PDB file of C-alpha atoms in Angstrom:
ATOM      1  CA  UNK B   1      12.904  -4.901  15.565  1.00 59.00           C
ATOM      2  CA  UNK B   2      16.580  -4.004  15.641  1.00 68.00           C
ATOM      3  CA  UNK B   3      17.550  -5.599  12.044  1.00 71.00           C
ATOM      4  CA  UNK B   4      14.714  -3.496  11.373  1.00 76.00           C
ATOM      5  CA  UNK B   5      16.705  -0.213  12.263  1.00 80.00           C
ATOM      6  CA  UNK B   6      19.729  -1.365  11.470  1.00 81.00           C
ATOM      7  CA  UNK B   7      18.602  -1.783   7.642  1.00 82.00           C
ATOM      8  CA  UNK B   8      16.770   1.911   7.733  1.00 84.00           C
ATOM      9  CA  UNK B   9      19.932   3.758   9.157  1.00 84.00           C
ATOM     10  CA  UNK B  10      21.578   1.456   6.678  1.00 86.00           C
ATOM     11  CA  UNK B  11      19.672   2.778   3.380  1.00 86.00           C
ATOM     12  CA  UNK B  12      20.385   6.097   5.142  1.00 86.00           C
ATOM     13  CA  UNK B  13      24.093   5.814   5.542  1.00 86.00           C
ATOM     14  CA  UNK B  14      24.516   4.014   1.796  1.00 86.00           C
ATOM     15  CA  UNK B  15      21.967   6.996   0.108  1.00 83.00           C
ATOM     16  CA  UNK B  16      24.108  10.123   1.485  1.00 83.00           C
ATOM     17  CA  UNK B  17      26.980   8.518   0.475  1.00 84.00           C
ATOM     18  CA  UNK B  18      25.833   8.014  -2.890  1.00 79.00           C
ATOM     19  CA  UNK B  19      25.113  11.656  -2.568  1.00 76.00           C
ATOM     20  CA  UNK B  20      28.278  12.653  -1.796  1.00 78.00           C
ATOM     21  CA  UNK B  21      29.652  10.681  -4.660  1.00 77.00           C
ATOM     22  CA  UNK B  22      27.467  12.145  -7.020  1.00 72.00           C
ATOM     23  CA  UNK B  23      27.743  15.201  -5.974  1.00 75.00           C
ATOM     24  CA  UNK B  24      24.196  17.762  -5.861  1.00 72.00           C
ATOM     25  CA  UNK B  25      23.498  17.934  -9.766  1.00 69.00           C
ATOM     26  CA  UNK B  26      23.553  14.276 -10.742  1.00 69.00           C
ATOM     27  CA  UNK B  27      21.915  13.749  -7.509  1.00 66.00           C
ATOM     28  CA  UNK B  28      18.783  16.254  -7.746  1.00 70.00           C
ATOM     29  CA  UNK B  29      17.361  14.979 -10.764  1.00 70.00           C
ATOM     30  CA  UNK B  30      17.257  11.439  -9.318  1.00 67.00           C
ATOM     31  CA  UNK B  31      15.659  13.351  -6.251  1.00 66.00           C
ATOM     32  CA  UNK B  32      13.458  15.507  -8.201  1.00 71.00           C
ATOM     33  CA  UNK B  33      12.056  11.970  -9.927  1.00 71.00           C
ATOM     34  CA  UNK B  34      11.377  10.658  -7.026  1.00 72.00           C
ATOM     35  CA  UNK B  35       9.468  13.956  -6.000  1.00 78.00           C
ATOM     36  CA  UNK B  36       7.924  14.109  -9.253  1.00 74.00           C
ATOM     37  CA  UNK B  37       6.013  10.617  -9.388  1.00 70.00           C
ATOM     38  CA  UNK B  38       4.870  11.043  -5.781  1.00 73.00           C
ATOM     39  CA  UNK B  39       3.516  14.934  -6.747  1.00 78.00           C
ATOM     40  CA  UNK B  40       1.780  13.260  -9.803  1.00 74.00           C
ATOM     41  CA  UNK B  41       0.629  10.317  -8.085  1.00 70.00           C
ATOM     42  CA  UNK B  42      -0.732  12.061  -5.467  1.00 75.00           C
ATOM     43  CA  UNK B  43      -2.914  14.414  -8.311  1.00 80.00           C
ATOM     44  CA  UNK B  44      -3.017  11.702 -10.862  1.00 78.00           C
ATOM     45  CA  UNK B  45      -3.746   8.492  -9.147  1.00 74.00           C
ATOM     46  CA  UNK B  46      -7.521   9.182  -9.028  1.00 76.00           C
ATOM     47  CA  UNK B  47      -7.849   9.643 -12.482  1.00 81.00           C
ATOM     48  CA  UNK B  48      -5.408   6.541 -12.968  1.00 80.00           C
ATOM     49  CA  UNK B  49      -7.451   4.539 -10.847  1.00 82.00           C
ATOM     50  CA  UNK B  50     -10.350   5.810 -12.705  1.00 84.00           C
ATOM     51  CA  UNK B  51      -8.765   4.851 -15.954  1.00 86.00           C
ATOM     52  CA  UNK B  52      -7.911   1.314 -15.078  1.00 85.00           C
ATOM     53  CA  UNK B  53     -11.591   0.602 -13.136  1.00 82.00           C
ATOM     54  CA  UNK B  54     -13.255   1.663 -15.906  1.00 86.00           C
ATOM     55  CA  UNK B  55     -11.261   0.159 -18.956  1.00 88.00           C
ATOM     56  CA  UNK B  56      -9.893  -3.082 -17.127  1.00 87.00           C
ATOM     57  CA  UNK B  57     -11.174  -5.793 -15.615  1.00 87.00           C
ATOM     58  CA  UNK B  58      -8.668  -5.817 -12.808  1.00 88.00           C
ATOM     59  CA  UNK B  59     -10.889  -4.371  -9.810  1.00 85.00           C
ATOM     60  CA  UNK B  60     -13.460  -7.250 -11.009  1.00 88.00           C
ATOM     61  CA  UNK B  61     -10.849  -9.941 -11.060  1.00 88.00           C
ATOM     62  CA  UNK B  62      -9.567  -8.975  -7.531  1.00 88.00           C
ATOM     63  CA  UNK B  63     -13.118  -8.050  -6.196  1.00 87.00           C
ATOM     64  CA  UNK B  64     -14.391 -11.787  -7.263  1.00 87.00           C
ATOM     65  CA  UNK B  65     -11.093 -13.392  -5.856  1.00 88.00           C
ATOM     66  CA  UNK B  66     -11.142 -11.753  -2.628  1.00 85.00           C
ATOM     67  CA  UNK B  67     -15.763 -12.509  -2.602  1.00 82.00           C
ATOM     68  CA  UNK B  68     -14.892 -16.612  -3.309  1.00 84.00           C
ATOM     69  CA  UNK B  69     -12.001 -16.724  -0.316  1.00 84.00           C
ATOM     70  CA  UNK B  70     -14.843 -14.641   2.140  1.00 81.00           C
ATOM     71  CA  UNK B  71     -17.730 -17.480   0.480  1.00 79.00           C
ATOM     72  CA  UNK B  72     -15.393 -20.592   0.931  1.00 79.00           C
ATOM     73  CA  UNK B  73     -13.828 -19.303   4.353  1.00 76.00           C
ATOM     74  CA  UNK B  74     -17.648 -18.928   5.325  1.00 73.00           C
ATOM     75  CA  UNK B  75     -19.019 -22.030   4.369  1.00 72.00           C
ATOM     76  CA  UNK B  76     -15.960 -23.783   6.175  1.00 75.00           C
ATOM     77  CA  UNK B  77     -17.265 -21.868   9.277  1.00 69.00           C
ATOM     78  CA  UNK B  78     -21.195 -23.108   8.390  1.00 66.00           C
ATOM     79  CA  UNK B  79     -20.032 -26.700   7.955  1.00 68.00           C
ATOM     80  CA  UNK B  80     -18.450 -26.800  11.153  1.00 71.00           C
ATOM     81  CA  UNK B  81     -20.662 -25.061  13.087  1.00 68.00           C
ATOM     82  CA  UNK B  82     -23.425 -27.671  12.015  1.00 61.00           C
ATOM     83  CA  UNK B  83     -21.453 -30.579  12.384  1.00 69.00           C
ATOM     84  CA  UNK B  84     -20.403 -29.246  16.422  1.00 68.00           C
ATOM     85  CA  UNK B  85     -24.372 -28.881  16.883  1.00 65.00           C
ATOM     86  CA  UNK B  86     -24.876 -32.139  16.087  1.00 64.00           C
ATOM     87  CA  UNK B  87     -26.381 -32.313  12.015  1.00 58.00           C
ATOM     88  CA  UNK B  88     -26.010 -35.494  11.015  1.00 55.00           C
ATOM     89  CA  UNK B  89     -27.666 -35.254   7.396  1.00 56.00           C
ATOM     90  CA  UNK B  90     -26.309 -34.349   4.385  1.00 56.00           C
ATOM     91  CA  UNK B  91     -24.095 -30.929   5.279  1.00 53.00           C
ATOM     92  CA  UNK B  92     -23.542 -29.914   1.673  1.00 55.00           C
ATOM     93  CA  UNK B  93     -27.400 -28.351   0.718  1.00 56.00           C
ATOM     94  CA  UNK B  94     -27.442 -27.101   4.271  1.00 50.00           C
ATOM     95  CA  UNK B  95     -23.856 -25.558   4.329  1.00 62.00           C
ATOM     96  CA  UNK B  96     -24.813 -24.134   0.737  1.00 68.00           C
ATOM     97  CA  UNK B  97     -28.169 -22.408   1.978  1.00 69.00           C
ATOM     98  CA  UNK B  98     -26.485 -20.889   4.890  1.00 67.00           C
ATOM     99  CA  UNK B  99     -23.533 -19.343   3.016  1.00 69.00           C
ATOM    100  CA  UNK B 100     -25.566 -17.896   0.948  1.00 70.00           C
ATOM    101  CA  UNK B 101     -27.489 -16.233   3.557  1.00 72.00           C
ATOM    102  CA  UNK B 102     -24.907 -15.036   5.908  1.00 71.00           C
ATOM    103  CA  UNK B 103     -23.379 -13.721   2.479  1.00 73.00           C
ATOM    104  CA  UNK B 104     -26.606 -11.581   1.730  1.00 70.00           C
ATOM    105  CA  UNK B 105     -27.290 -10.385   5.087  1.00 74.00           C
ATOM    106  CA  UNK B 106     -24.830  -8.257   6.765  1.00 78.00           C
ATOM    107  CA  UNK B 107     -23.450  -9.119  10.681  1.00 79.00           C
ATOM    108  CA  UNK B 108     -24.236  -6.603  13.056  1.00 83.00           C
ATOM    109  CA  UNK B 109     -21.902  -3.785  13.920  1.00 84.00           C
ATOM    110  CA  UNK B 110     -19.892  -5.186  16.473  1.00 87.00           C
ATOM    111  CA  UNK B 111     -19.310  -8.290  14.360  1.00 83.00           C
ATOM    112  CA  UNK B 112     -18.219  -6.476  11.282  1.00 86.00           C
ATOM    113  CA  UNK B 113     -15.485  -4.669  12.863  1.00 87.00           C
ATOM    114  CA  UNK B 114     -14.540  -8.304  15.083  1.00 85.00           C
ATOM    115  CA  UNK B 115     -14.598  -9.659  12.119  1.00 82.00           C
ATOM    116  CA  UNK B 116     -12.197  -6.943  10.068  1.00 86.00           C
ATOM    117  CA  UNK B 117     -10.063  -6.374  13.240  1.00 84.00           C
ATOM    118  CA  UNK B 118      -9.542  -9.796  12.798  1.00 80.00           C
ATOM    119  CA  UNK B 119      -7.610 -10.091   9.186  1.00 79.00           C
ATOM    120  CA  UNK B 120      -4.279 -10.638   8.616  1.00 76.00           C
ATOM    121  CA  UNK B 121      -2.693  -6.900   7.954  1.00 78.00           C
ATOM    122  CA  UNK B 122      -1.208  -4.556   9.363  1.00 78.00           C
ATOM    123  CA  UNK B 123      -2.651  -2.487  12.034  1.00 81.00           C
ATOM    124  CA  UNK B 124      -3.194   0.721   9.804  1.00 80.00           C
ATOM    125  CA  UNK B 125      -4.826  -1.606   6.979  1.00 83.00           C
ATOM    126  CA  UNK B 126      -7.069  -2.847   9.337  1.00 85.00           C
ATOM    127  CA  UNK B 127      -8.338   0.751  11.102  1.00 87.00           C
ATOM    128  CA  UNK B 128      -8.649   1.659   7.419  1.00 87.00           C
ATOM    129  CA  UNK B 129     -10.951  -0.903   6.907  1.00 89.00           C
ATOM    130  CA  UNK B 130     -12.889  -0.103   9.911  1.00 90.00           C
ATOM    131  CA  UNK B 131     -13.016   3.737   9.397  1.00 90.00           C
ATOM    132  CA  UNK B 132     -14.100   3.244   5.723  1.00 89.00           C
ATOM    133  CA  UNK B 133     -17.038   0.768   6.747  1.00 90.00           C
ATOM    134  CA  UNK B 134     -19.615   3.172   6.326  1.00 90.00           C
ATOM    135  CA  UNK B 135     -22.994   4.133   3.819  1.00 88.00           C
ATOM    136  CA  UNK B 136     -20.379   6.606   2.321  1.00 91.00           C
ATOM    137  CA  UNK B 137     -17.677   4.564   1.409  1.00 90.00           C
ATOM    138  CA  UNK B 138     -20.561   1.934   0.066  1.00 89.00           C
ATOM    139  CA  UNK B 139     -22.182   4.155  -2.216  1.00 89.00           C
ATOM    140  CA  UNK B 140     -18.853   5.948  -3.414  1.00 87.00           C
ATOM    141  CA  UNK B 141     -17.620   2.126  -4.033  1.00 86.00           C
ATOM    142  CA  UNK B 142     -21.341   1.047  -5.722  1.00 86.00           C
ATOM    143  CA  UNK B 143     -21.910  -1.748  -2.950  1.00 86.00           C
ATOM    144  CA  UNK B 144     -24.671  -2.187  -0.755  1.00 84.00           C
ATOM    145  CA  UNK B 145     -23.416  -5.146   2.019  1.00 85.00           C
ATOM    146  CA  UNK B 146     -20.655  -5.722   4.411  1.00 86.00           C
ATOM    147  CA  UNK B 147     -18.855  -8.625   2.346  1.00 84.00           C
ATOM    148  CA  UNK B 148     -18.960  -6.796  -0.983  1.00 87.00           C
ATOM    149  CA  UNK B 149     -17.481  -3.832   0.564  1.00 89.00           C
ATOM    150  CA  UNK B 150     -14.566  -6.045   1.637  1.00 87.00           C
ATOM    151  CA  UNK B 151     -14.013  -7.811  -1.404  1.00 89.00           C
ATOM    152  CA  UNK B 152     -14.150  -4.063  -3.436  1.00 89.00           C
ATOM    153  CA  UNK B 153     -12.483  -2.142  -0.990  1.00 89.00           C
ATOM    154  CA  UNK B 154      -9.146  -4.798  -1.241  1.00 88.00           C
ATOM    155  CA  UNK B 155      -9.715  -3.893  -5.359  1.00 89.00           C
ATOM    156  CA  UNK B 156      -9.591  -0.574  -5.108  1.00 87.00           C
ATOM    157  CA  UNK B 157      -6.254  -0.673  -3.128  1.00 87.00           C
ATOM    158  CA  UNK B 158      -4.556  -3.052  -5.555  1.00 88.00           C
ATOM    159  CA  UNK B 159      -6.015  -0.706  -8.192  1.00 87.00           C
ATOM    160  CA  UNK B 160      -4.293   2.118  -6.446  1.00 84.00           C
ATOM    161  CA  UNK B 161      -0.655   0.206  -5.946  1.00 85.00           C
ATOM    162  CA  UNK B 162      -0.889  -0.614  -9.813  1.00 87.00           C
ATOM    163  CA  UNK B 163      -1.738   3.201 -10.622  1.00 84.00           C
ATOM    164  CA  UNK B 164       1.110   4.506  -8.243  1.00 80.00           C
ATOM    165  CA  UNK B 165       3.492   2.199  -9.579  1.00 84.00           C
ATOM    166  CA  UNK B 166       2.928   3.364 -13.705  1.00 84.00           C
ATOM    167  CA  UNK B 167       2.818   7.067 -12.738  1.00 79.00           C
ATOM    168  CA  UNK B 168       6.188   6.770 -10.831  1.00 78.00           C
ATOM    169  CA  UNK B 169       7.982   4.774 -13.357  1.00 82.00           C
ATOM    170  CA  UNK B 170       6.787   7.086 -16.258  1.00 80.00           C
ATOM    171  CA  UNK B 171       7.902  10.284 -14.783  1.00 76.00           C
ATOM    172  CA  UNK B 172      11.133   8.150 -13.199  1.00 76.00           C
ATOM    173  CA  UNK B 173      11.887   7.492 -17.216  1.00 82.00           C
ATOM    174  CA  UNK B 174      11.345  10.850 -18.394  1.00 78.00           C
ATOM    175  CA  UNK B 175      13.672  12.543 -16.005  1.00 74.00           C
ATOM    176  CA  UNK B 176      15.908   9.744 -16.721  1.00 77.00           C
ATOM    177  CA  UNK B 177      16.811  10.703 -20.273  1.00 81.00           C
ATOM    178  CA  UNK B 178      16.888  14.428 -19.292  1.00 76.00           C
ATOM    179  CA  UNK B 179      19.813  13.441 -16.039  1.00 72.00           C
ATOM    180  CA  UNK B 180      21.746  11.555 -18.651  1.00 75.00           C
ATOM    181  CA  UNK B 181      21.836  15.054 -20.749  1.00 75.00           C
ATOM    182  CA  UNK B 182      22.609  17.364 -18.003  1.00 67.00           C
ATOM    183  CA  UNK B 183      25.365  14.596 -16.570  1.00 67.00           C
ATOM    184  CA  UNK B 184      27.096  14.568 -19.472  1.00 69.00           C
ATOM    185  CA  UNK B 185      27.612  18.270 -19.487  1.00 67.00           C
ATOM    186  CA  UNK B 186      28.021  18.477 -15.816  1.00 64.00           C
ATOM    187  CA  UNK B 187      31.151  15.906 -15.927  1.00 64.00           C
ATOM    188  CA  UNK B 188      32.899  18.682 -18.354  1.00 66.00           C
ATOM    189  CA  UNK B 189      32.284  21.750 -15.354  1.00 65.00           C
ATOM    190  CA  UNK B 190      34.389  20.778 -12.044  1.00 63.00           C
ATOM    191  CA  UNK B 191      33.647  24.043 -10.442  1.00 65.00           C
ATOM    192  CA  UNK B 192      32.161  24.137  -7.080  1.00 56.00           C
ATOM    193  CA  UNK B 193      32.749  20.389  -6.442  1.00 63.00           C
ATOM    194  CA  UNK B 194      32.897  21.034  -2.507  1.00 69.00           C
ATOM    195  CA  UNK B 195      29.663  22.529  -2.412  1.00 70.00           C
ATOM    196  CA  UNK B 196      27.833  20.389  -5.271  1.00 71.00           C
ATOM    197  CA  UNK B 197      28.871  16.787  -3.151  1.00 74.00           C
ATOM    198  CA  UNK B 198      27.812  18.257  -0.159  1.00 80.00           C
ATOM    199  CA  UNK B 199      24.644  19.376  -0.779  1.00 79.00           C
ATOM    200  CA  UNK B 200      24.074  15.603  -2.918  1.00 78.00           C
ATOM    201  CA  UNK B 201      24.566  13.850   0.512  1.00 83.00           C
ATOM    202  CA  UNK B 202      21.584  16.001   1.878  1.00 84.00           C
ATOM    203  CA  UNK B 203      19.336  15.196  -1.222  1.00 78.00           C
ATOM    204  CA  UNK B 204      20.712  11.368  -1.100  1.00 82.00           C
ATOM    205  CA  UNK B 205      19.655  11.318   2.481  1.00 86.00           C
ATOM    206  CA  UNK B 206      16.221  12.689   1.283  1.00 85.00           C
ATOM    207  CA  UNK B 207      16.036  10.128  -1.059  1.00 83.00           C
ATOM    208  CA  UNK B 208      17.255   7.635   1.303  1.00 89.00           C
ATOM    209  CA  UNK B 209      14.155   8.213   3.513  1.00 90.00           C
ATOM    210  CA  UNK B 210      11.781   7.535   0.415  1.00 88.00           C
ATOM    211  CA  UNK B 211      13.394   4.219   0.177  1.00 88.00           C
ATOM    212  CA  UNK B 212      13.031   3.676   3.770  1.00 89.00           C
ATOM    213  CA  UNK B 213       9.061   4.475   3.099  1.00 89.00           C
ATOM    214  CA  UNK B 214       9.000   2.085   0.529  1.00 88.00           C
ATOM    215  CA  UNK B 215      10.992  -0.513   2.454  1.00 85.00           C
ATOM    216  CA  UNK B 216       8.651  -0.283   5.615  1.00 85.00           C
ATOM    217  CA  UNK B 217       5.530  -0.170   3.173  1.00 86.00           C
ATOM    218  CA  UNK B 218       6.874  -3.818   1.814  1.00 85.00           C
ATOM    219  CA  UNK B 219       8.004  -4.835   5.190  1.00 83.00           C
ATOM    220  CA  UNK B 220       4.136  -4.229   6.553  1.00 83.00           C
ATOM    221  CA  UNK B 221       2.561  -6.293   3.569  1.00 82.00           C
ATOM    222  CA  UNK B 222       5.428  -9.192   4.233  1.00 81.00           C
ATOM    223  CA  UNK B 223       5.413  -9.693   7.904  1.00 79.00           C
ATOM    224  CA  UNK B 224       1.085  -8.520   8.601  1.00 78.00           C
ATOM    225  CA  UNK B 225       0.223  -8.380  12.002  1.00 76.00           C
ATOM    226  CA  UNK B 226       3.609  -8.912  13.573  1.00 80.00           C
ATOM    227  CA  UNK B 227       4.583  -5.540  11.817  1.00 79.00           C
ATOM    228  CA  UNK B 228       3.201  -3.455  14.450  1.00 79.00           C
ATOM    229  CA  UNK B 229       4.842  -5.373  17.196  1.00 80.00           C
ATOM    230  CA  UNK B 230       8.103  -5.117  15.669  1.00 80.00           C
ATOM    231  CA  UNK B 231       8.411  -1.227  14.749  1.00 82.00           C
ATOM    232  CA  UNK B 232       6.311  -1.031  18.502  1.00 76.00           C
ATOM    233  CA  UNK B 233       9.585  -0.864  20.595  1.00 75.00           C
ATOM    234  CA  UNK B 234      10.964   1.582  18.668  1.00 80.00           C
ATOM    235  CA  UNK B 235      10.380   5.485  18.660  1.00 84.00           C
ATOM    236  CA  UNK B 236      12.158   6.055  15.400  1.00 84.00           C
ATOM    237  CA  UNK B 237      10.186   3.712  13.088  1.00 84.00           C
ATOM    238  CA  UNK B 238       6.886   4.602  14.473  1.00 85.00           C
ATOM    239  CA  UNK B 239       7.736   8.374  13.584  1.00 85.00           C
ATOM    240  CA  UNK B 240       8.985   7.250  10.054  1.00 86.00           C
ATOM    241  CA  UNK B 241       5.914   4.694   9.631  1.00 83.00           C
ATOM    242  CA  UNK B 242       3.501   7.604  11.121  1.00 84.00           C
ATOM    243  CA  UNK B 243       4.725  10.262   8.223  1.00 84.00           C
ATOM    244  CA  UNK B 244       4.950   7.822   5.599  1.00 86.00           C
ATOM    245  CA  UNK B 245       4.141  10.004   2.193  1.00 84.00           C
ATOM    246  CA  UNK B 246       3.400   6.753   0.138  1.00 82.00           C
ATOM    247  CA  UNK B 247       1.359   5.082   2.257  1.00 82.00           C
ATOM    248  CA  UNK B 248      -0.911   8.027   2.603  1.00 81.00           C
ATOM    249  CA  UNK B 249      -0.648   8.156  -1.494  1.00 77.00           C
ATOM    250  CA  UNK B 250      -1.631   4.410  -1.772  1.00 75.00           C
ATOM    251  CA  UNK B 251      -4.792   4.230   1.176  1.00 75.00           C
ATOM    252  CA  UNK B 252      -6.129   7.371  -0.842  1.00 70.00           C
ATOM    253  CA  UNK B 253      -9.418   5.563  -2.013  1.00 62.00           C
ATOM    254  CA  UNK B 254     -11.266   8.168  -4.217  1.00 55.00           C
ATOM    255  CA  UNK B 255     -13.996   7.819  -7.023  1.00 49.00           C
TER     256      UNK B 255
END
């Protein structure tokens, strides 16, 4: 937990500095990029995650990944349940049969939220998972059991990551070319240098906290469950992982 707020007031300390370096012009465009992809992600990602479901095949290739792990991880679970209750014939048709039916026929309440309280994520994934578990989210998704829901539900998140990530780098590019412009002519106009550094460590400590977003976002996929235990002690990083802007962007599951 504490290297954990030692590298946020870290990224903090570095991105005012950088501010004051650069001073409030150079450092508002790279601010107002930053503000620009999440504004446009935020409006744009459900038509971008529209786009890519419909014209890709990437929702299908995760949806069948994430299915086979559920089918194998289940049929594990059959075989050894059969084997502990004393089968002694041939597992493999049996183990097969009973797969497919525990794959067809959804667990009972209770179980399906044991069972998704259960996975390996982050505490916030996994309530996300629970809340969303319902006839609405099935239809809005096209899925009728528990398994499938799963399996499309972990699509439509990587769909969403993939859509947040093009919208932010093309607006980051487009600003881009327009900073080098207005840096160039910027450099020639020393005026107000006081005041324009000043107000670039406020906007680099702005930017400072979208890294930290980002950083905790990564740090939550890296570490799973343990995450919540390590930001837990800490008042700070449950605040900053509680008002996270991109996380809310990239759990926004929409048609």
């Amino acid at each position: 937990m504490y290297y954990i707020i030692f590298c946020v007031i870290a990224i903090l300390i570095l991105s005012a500095l950088i501010g004051l370096k650069r001073g409030l012009f150079k450092t508002l465009f790279g601010f107002l990029a930053v503000i620009l992809a999440l504004g446009a992600t935020y409006f744009v990602s459900p038509y971008v995650s529209s786009f890519i479901v419909e014209n890709t095949e990437i929702d299908e290739y995760v949806e069948q990944k994430v299915y086979k792990k559920i089918e194998t991880d289940t049929q594990k679970n059959v075989a050894e349940s059969l084997k502990n209750s004393g089968v002694t014939t041939d597992l493999s048709k049996l183990t097969k049969e009973e797969t497919k039916f525990l794959m067809e026929n959804d667990p009972d309440k209770a179980t399906q939220v044991q069972r998704l309280d259960s996975l390996n994520l982050p505490d916030y994934i996994r309530k996300l998972y629970i809340e969303n578990n319902n006839d609405d989210v099935y239809k809005l998704l096209g899925v009728e059991s528990f398994y499938k829901y799963i399996s499309q539900y972990t699509a439509r998140l990587v769909v969403n990551v993939i859509s947040l990530a093009v919208t932010f780098l093309a607006i980051r590019l487009v600003l881009l070319i327009i900073s080098l412009i207005i840096r160039k002519t910027m450099e020639e106009e020393p005026i107000l240098s006081g005041i324009d550094r000043f107000f670039g460590m406020i906007l680099g400590l702005a930017v400072g906290l979208v890294v930290v977003w980002i950083f905790m976002i990564i740090a939550s996929i890296a570490f799973g469950s343990e995450y919540d235990t390590m930001i837990g002690g800490n008042e700070i990083l449950i605040k900053l992982n509680e008002y996270n802007l991109l996380l809310r962007i990239l759990t926004n599951i929409s048609a």
